[in-house]
Structures are given as structure tokens and as C-alpha cells.
């Protein structure tokens, strides 16, 4: 018998005649102070995010591609990175095909090694979805995957994020429970409240040091 088997055997034997400790976790400790009427969630989220230089717009599920186009044109940007394998990516592409001169759409559909130079230095804006928002902290929840890798929200100077109004929850614990995070956690989950900023150098606040200089959130109104 190996040393490993001996150790595991002793550990199993030590559990004989023992009982699991009852779970006495009181969830009100992390939810009680941070609960809001449904009609107040968007208002609170917007107030907190705007306080840290995030730009927010209320749009409909049909009109948001036109708003994205307007945001890019107002800034004079030449291109937009998007995920063609997502529902919102397909909706955006359909709007772009409707005619008229528009900024170039860049599809994230290849390994980063295949176009690292362009991805790091030539992409001017990106669009991603979110899996929800948190009213208590004024945060977006991003769940990077193979369609929308972390680099999409990290590299471009402008990050545009889509947030469904119905997916804004009171607090972090609530969104974890309702979406069943304990059953399947991602390898990389992000909580984003505003554009990248730092004051490490001479205590002077600077934006864009470790990520986008601008964050624009489009809140999709629904029933």
C-alpha cells in the first residue's frame, strides 16, 4: 500500500461516527442591508456608475444597434470589435448590413495569436454582453467565454456593454442564487463598475491605465 493510500485511509477512518456541522449561514447578513424596490434598482445602478465616469443610456431591444452606431460616429471611431457567435452579435451585424457608411465591424473569430498586433493596437471599440448588474455596488457582471473572451472588455479604449434591465439584481448574493453560480462557475468572472483608472503615479487620477478609458452601458428596457 502506498503512502498516499495510507494517508487517505487514516483520513477516512477519522470521519467515522462524525456528523457534518449544520449550515447556520444567515443570508440576511449579506442581503438585508442591500435590498431595493424593483423600480429603484436601475436608478441606483445608474447613479453609482455615473459617479465613476461610466456613461449609461436607456434603449430598447430593437434600437440599441443604432445607438451603438451613433456612439461610434460621435467619437469618430473607425471600427468595432464584436462577437459574431452571440445573439446580440448577429443582431448588430444585421443592422450594419442595412446600408450606409458605418465603422468597420471586426469579428472576434480567431485565436489571439493570429492577429495579436491588430487586436492590441488597432481596435478602437468593442461591444460585449453581460449576465446582469448589481444595484448595491453599481456593477456589471461579465462572464467571458469562447465567444467573448476577456480581451474584448480589456483592450479597446472604448467598451460598450449591453445590460438587460430585467437582469439587474439587488446584490451579489442574490444574483449568485438566482443564476445558480454554485452549479457552474466560470474560470473568469468580472465585476465592472467603470472605466479603468489608477492614481498610483503621484496620486493623480488617470483613466485607461489597465483597460478601457471609456465604459458605455446600454440598458435594454423590457417588460
mmCIF file of C-alpha atoms in Angstrom, residues 8-214:
data_model
loop_
_atom_site.group_PDB
_atom_site.id
_atom_site.type_symbol
_atom_site.label_atom_id
_atom_site.label_comp_id
_atom_site.label_asym_id
_atom_site.label_seq_id
_atom_site.Cartn_x
_atom_site.Cartn_y
_atom_site.Cartn_z
ATOM 1 C CA UNK A 8 -6.294 8.781 2.735
ATOM 2 C CA UNK A 9 -7.236 5.691 4.733
ATOM 3 C CA UNK A 10 -6.446 7.397 8.023
ATOM 4 C CA UNK A 11 -8.436 10.462 6.979
ATOM 5 C CA UNK A 12 -11.488 8.362 6.121
ATOM 6 C CA UNK A 13 -11.200 6.450 9.382
ATOM 7 C CA UNK A 14 -11.063 9.681 11.342
ATOM 8 C CA UNK A 15 -14.505 10.616 9.976
ATOM 9 C CA UNK A 16 -16.193 7.535 11.397
ATOM 10 C CA UNK A 17 -19.120 8.327 13.706
ATOM 11 C CA UNK A 18 -18.892 12.055 12.947
ATOM 12 C CA UNK A 19 -21.679 14.294 11.710
ATOM 13 C CA UNK A 20 -21.488 17.253 9.303
ATOM 14 C CA UNK A 21 -21.707 20.580 11.023
ATOM 15 C CA UNK A 22 -25.116 22.167 10.395
ATOM 16 C CA UNK A 23 -25.139 25.074 7.973
ATOM 17 C CA UNK A 24 -26.131 28.045 10.123
ATOM 18 C CA UNK A 25 -25.320 30.689 7.493
ATOM 19 C CA UNK A 26 -27.669 33.654 7.801
ATOM 20 C CA UNK A 27 -28.131 35.062 4.307
ATOM 21 C CA UNK A 28 -29.702 38.257 5.650
ATOM 22 C CA UNK A 29 -26.207 39.312 6.726
ATOM 23 C CA UNK A 30 -25.294 39.808 3.061
ATOM 24 C CA UNK A 31 -28.701 40.705 1.650
ATOM 25 C CA UNK A 32 -30.630 42.567 4.344
ATOM 26 C CA UNK A 33 -28.989 45.998 4.090
ATOM 27 C CA UNK A 34 -28.860 45.865 0.281
ATOM 28 C CA UNK A 35 -32.390 45.330 -0.957
ATOM 29 C CA UNK A 36 -34.289 47.813 -3.104
ATOM 30 C CA UNK A 37 -37.734 48.148 -4.685
ATOM 31 C CA UNK A 38 -37.590 46.863 -8.284
ATOM 32 C CA UNK A 39 -38.183 50.336 -9.702
ATOM 33 C CA UNK A 40 -35.196 51.689 -7.772
ATOM 34 C CA UNK A 41 -32.563 49.201 -8.962
ATOM 35 C CA UNK A 42 -31.810 50.843 -12.312
ATOM 36 C CA UNK A 43 -31.830 54.288 -10.726
ATOM 37 C CA UNK A 44 -29.307 53.253 -8.070
ATOM 38 C CA UNK A 45 -27.097 51.379 -10.507
ATOM 39 C CA UNK A 46 -27.031 54.379 -12.823
ATOM 40 C CA UNK A 47 -26.231 56.818 -10.031
ATOM 41 C CA UNK A 48 -23.299 54.765 -8.761
ATOM 42 C CA UNK A 49 -21.850 54.059 -12.199
ATOM 43 C CA UNK A 50 -22.110 57.646 -13.385
ATOM 44 C CA UNK A 51 -20.259 58.716 -10.230
ATOM 45 C CA UNK A 52 -17.189 56.865 -11.553
ATOM 46 C CA UNK A 53 -17.388 58.234 -15.113
ATOM 47 C CA UNK A 54 -19.487 55.498 -16.722
ATOM 48 C CA UNK A 55 -21.897 56.626 -19.452
ATOM 49 C CA UNK A 56 -25.345 54.984 -19.479
ATOM 50 C CA UNK A 57 -28.234 55.063 -21.944
ATOM 51 C CA UNK A 58 -31.716 53.534 -21.783
ATOM 52 C CA UNK A 59 -32.583 51.879 -25.107
ATOM 53 C CA UNK A 60 -34.946 49.230 -26.433
ATOM 54 C CA UNK A 61 -34.039 45.732 -27.523
ATOM 55 C CA UNK A 62 -34.641 46.829 -31.127
ATOM 56 C CA UNK A 63 -32.964 50.252 -31.155
ATOM 57 C CA UNK A 64 -29.652 49.549 -29.431
ATOM 58 C CA UNK A 65 -27.638 48.781 -32.622
ATOM 59 C CA UNK A 66 -28.491 52.243 -33.949
ATOM 60 C CA UNK A 67 -27.328 53.719 -30.638
ATOM 61 C CA UNK A 68 -24.026 51.858 -30.941
ATOM 62 C CA UNK A 69 -23.567 53.296 -34.423
ATOM 63 C CA UNK A 70 -24.289 56.800 -33.145
ATOM 64 C CA UNK A 71 -21.822 56.432 -30.262
ATOM 65 C CA UNK A 72 -19.042 55.400 -32.631
ATOM 66 C CA UNK A 73 -19.776 58.159 -35.135
ATOM 67 C CA UNK A 74 -19.885 60.822 -32.415
ATOM 68 C CA UNK A 75 -16.382 59.805 -31.362
ATOM 69 C CA UNK A 76 -15.053 59.444 -34.891
ATOM 70 C CA UNK A 77 -14.092 55.806 -34.380
ATOM 71 C CA UNK A 78 -13.235 53.623 -37.341
ATOM 72 C CA UNK A 79 -14.024 50.125 -36.093
ATOM 73 C CA UNK A 80 -15.848 47.988 -33.531
ATOM 74 C CA UNK A 81 -14.919 44.552 -32.213
ATOM 75 C CA UNK A 82 -17.878 42.192 -31.759
ATOM 76 C CA UNK A 83 -18.698 38.523 -31.193
ATOM 77 C CA UNK A 84 -20.443 37.079 -34.279
ATOM 78 C CA UNK A 85 -21.410 33.881 -32.434
ATOM 79 C CA UNK A 86 -23.750 35.630 -29.976
ATOM 80 C CA UNK A 87 -27.377 36.687 -30.423
ATOM 81 C CA UNK A 88 -26.506 40.352 -29.952
ATOM 82 C CA UNK A 89 -23.581 39.964 -32.341
ATOM 83 C CA UNK A 90 -25.896 38.675 -35.048
ATOM 84 C CA UNK A 91 -28.367 41.498 -34.388
ATOM 85 C CA UNK A 92 -25.587 44.061 -34.666
ATOM 86 C CA UNK A 93 -24.301 42.563 -37.924
ATOM 87 C CA UNK A 94 -27.814 42.628 -39.406
ATOM 88 C CA UNK A 95 -28.113 46.334 -38.588
ATOM 89 C CA UNK A 96 -24.705 47.022 -40.133
ATOM 90 C CA UNK A 97 -25.774 45.294 -43.355
ATOM 91 C CA UNK A 98 -28.806 47.558 -43.699
ATOM 92 C CA UNK A 99 -26.793 50.059 -45.757
ATOM 93 C CA UNK A 100 -24.980 53.326 -45.304
ATOM 94 C CA UNK A 101 -21.398 54.078 -44.374
ATOM 95 C CA UNK A 102 -20.582 52.697 -40.938
ATOM 96 C CA UNK A 103 -17.447 51.988 -38.900
ATOM 97 C CA UNK A 104 -15.867 48.632 -39.725
ATOM 98 C CA UNK A 105 -17.045 45.574 -37.816
ATOM 99 C CA UNK A 106 -14.200 43.353 -36.610
ATOM 100 C CA UNK A 107 -15.241 39.814 -35.716
ATOM 101 C CA UNK A 108 -13.525 38.079 -32.816
ATOM 102 C CA UNK A 109 -13.486 34.696 -34.539
ATOM 103 C CA UNK A 110 -9.846 33.561 -34.415
ATOM 104 C CA UNK A 111 -7.151 32.817 -31.853
ATOM 105 C CA UNK A 112 -5.443 35.843 -30.342
ATOM 106 C CA UNK A 113 -2.092 34.665 -31.727
ATOM 107 C CA UNK A 114 -3.418 35.057 -35.286
ATOM 108 C CA UNK A 115 -3.987 38.811 -35.001
ATOM 109 C CA UNK A 116 -2.364 39.989 -31.792
ATOM 110 C CA UNK A 117 -0.857 43.131 -33.347
ATOM 111 C CA UNK A 118 -4.179 44.392 -34.723
ATOM 112 C CA UNK A 119 -6.110 43.351 -31.619
ATOM 113 C CA UNK A 120 -3.790 45.179 -29.245
ATOM 114 C CA UNK A 121 -3.123 48.325 -31.263
ATOM 115 C CA UNK A 122 -5.770 48.889 -33.952
ATOM 116 C CA UNK A 123 -9.133 48.016 -32.375
ATOM 117 C CA UNK A 124 -10.828 51.232 -31.222
ATOM 118 C CA UNK A 125 -14.004 49.947 -29.542
ATOM 119 C CA UNK A 126 -15.701 46.721 -28.515
ATOM 120 C CA UNK A 127 -19.198 45.509 -27.741
ATOM 121 C CA UNK A 128 -19.968 42.742 -25.246
ATOM 122 C CA UNK A 129 -22.954 41.391 -23.428
ATOM 123 C CA UNK A 130 -23.313 40.986 -19.675
ATOM 124 C CA UNK A 131 -25.060 38.431 -17.477
ATOM 125 C CA UNK A 132 -26.503 41.030 -15.124
ATOM 126 C CA UNK A 133 -25.961 44.040 -12.932
ATOM 127 C CA UNK A 134 -25.738 44.710 -9.189
ATOM 128 C CA UNK A 135 -27.631 47.677 -7.767
ATOM 129 C CA UNK A 136 -25.871 47.633 -4.385
ATOM 130 C CA UNK A 137 -22.449 48.366 -5.864
ATOM 131 C CA UNK A 138 -23.281 49.783 -9.284
ATOM 132 C CA UNK A 139 -21.533 46.944 -11.114
ATOM 133 C CA UNK A 140 -21.847 44.943 -14.302
ATOM 134 C CA UNK A 141 -21.304 41.187 -14.264
ATOM 135 C CA UNK A 142 -19.342 39.878 -17.253
ATOM 136 C CA UNK A 143 -18.948 36.175 -17.921
ATOM 137 C CA UNK A 144 -16.180 35.775 -20.540
ATOM 138 C CA UNK A 145 -16.376 32.691 -22.758
ATOM 139 C CA UNK A 146 -15.087 31.444 -26.106
ATOM 140 C CA UNK A 147 -17.364 33.877 -27.962
ATOM 141 C CA UNK A 148 -16.450 36.930 -25.875
ATOM 142 C CA UNK A 149 -13.006 36.423 -24.316
ATOM 143 C CA UNK A 150 -11.719 38.673 -21.534
ATOM 144 C CA UNK A 151 -9.611 40.649 -24.012
ATOM 145 C CA UNK A 152 -12.751 42.115 -25.592
ATOM 146 C CA UNK A 153 -13.522 44.141 -22.472
ATOM 147 C CA UNK A 154 -9.882 44.782 -21.577
ATOM 148 C CA UNK A 155 -8.030 46.038 -24.658
ATOM 149 C CA UNK A 156 -10.109 48.557 -26.687
ATOM 150 C CA UNK A 157 -10.164 52.187 -25.466
ATOM 151 C CA UNK A 158 -13.993 52.163 -25.575
ATOM 152 C CA UNK A 159 -16.029 49.289 -24.136
ATOM 153 C CA UNK A 160 -19.776 49.228 -24.858
ATOM 154 C CA UNK A 161 -21.727 46.765 -22.687
ATOM 155 C CA UNK A 162 -25.311 45.558 -23.102
ATOM 156 C CA UNK A 163 -27.328 45.072 -19.907
ATOM 157 C CA UNK A 164 -30.907 43.805 -19.734
ATOM 158 C CA UNK A 165 -32.940 45.821 -17.241
ATOM 159 C CA UNK A 166 -34.604 42.608 -16.027
ATOM 160 C CA UNK A 167 -31.181 41.186 -15.057
ATOM 161 C CA UNK A 168 -30.278 43.908 -12.555
ATOM 162 C CA UNK A 169 -30.394 42.366 -9.073
ATOM 163 C CA UNK A 170 -30.174 43.894 -5.607
ATOM 164 C CA UNK A 171 -26.816 42.474 -4.540
ATOM 165 C CA UNK A 172 -24.108 39.959 -5.385
ATOM 166 C CA UNK A 173 -25.600 37.159 -3.280
ATOM 167 C CA UNK A 174 -28.986 37.491 -4.994
ATOM 168 C CA UNK A 175 -27.557 37.269 -8.486
ATOM 169 C CA UNK A 176 -25.438 34.247 -7.479
ATOM 170 C CA UNK A 177 -28.507 32.450 -6.120
ATOM 171 C CA UNK A 178 -30.895 33.263 -8.973
ATOM 172 C CA UNK A 179 -28.408 32.336 -11.681
ATOM 173 C CA UNK A 180 -27.186 29.203 -9.909
ATOM 174 C CA UNK A 181 -23.490 30.075 -9.887
ATOM 175 C CA UNK A 182 -22.715 27.264 -7.441
ATOM 176 C CA UNK A 183 -23.606 24.706 -10.117
ATOM 177 C CA UNK A 184 -21.163 26.021 -12.725
ATOM 178 C CA UNK A 185 -18.661 28.773 -12.074
ATOM 179 C CA UNK A 186 -16.637 30.202 -14.977
ATOM 180 C CA UNK A 187 -12.861 30.355 -14.972
ATOM 181 C CA UNK A 188 -13.037 34.144 -15.176
ATOM 182 C CA UNK A 189 -15.928 36.264 -13.917
ATOM 183 C CA UNK A 190 -15.711 40.074 -13.880
ATOM 184 C CA UNK A 191 -17.398 42.772 -11.822
ATOM 185 C CA UNK A 192 -17.026 46.109 -13.633
ATOM 186 C CA UNK A 193 -18.203 49.446 -12.263
ATOM 187 C CA UNK A 194 -16.451 51.939 -14.517
ATOM 188 C CA UNK A 195 -13.596 52.615 -16.917
ATOM 189 C CA UNK A 196 -10.081 51.642 -15.939
ATOM 190 C CA UNK A 197 -8.410 54.127 -13.618
ATOM 191 C CA UNK A 198 -5.464 54.473 -11.273
ATOM 192 C CA UNK A 199 -3.852 57.089 -9.062
ATOM 193 C CA UNK A 200 -0.643 55.164 -8.404
ATOM 194 C CA UNK A 201 1.571 57.782 -10.047
ATOM 195 C CA UNK A 202 1.873 60.884 -7.848
ATOM 196 C CA UNK A 203 -1.728 60.373 -6.675
ATOM 197 C CA UNK A 204 -3.025 61.799 -9.968
ATOM 198 C CA UNK A 205 -6.149 60.038 -11.246
ATOM 199 C CA UNK A 206 -5.678 58.705 -14.777
ATOM 200 C CA UNK A 207 -8.072 56.693 -16.926
ATOM 201 C CA UNK A 208 -7.183 53.826 -19.239
ATOM 202 C CA UNK A 209 -4.066 52.618 -17.462
ATOM 203 C CA UNK A 210 -5.153 48.983 -17.207
ATOM 204 C CA UNK A 211 -8.124 48.815 -19.572
ATOM 205 C CA UNK A 212 -10.677 50.961 -21.432
ATOM 206 C CA UNK A 213 -10.670 54.720 -20.991
ATOM 207 C CA UNK A 214 -14.437 54.775 -21.543
#
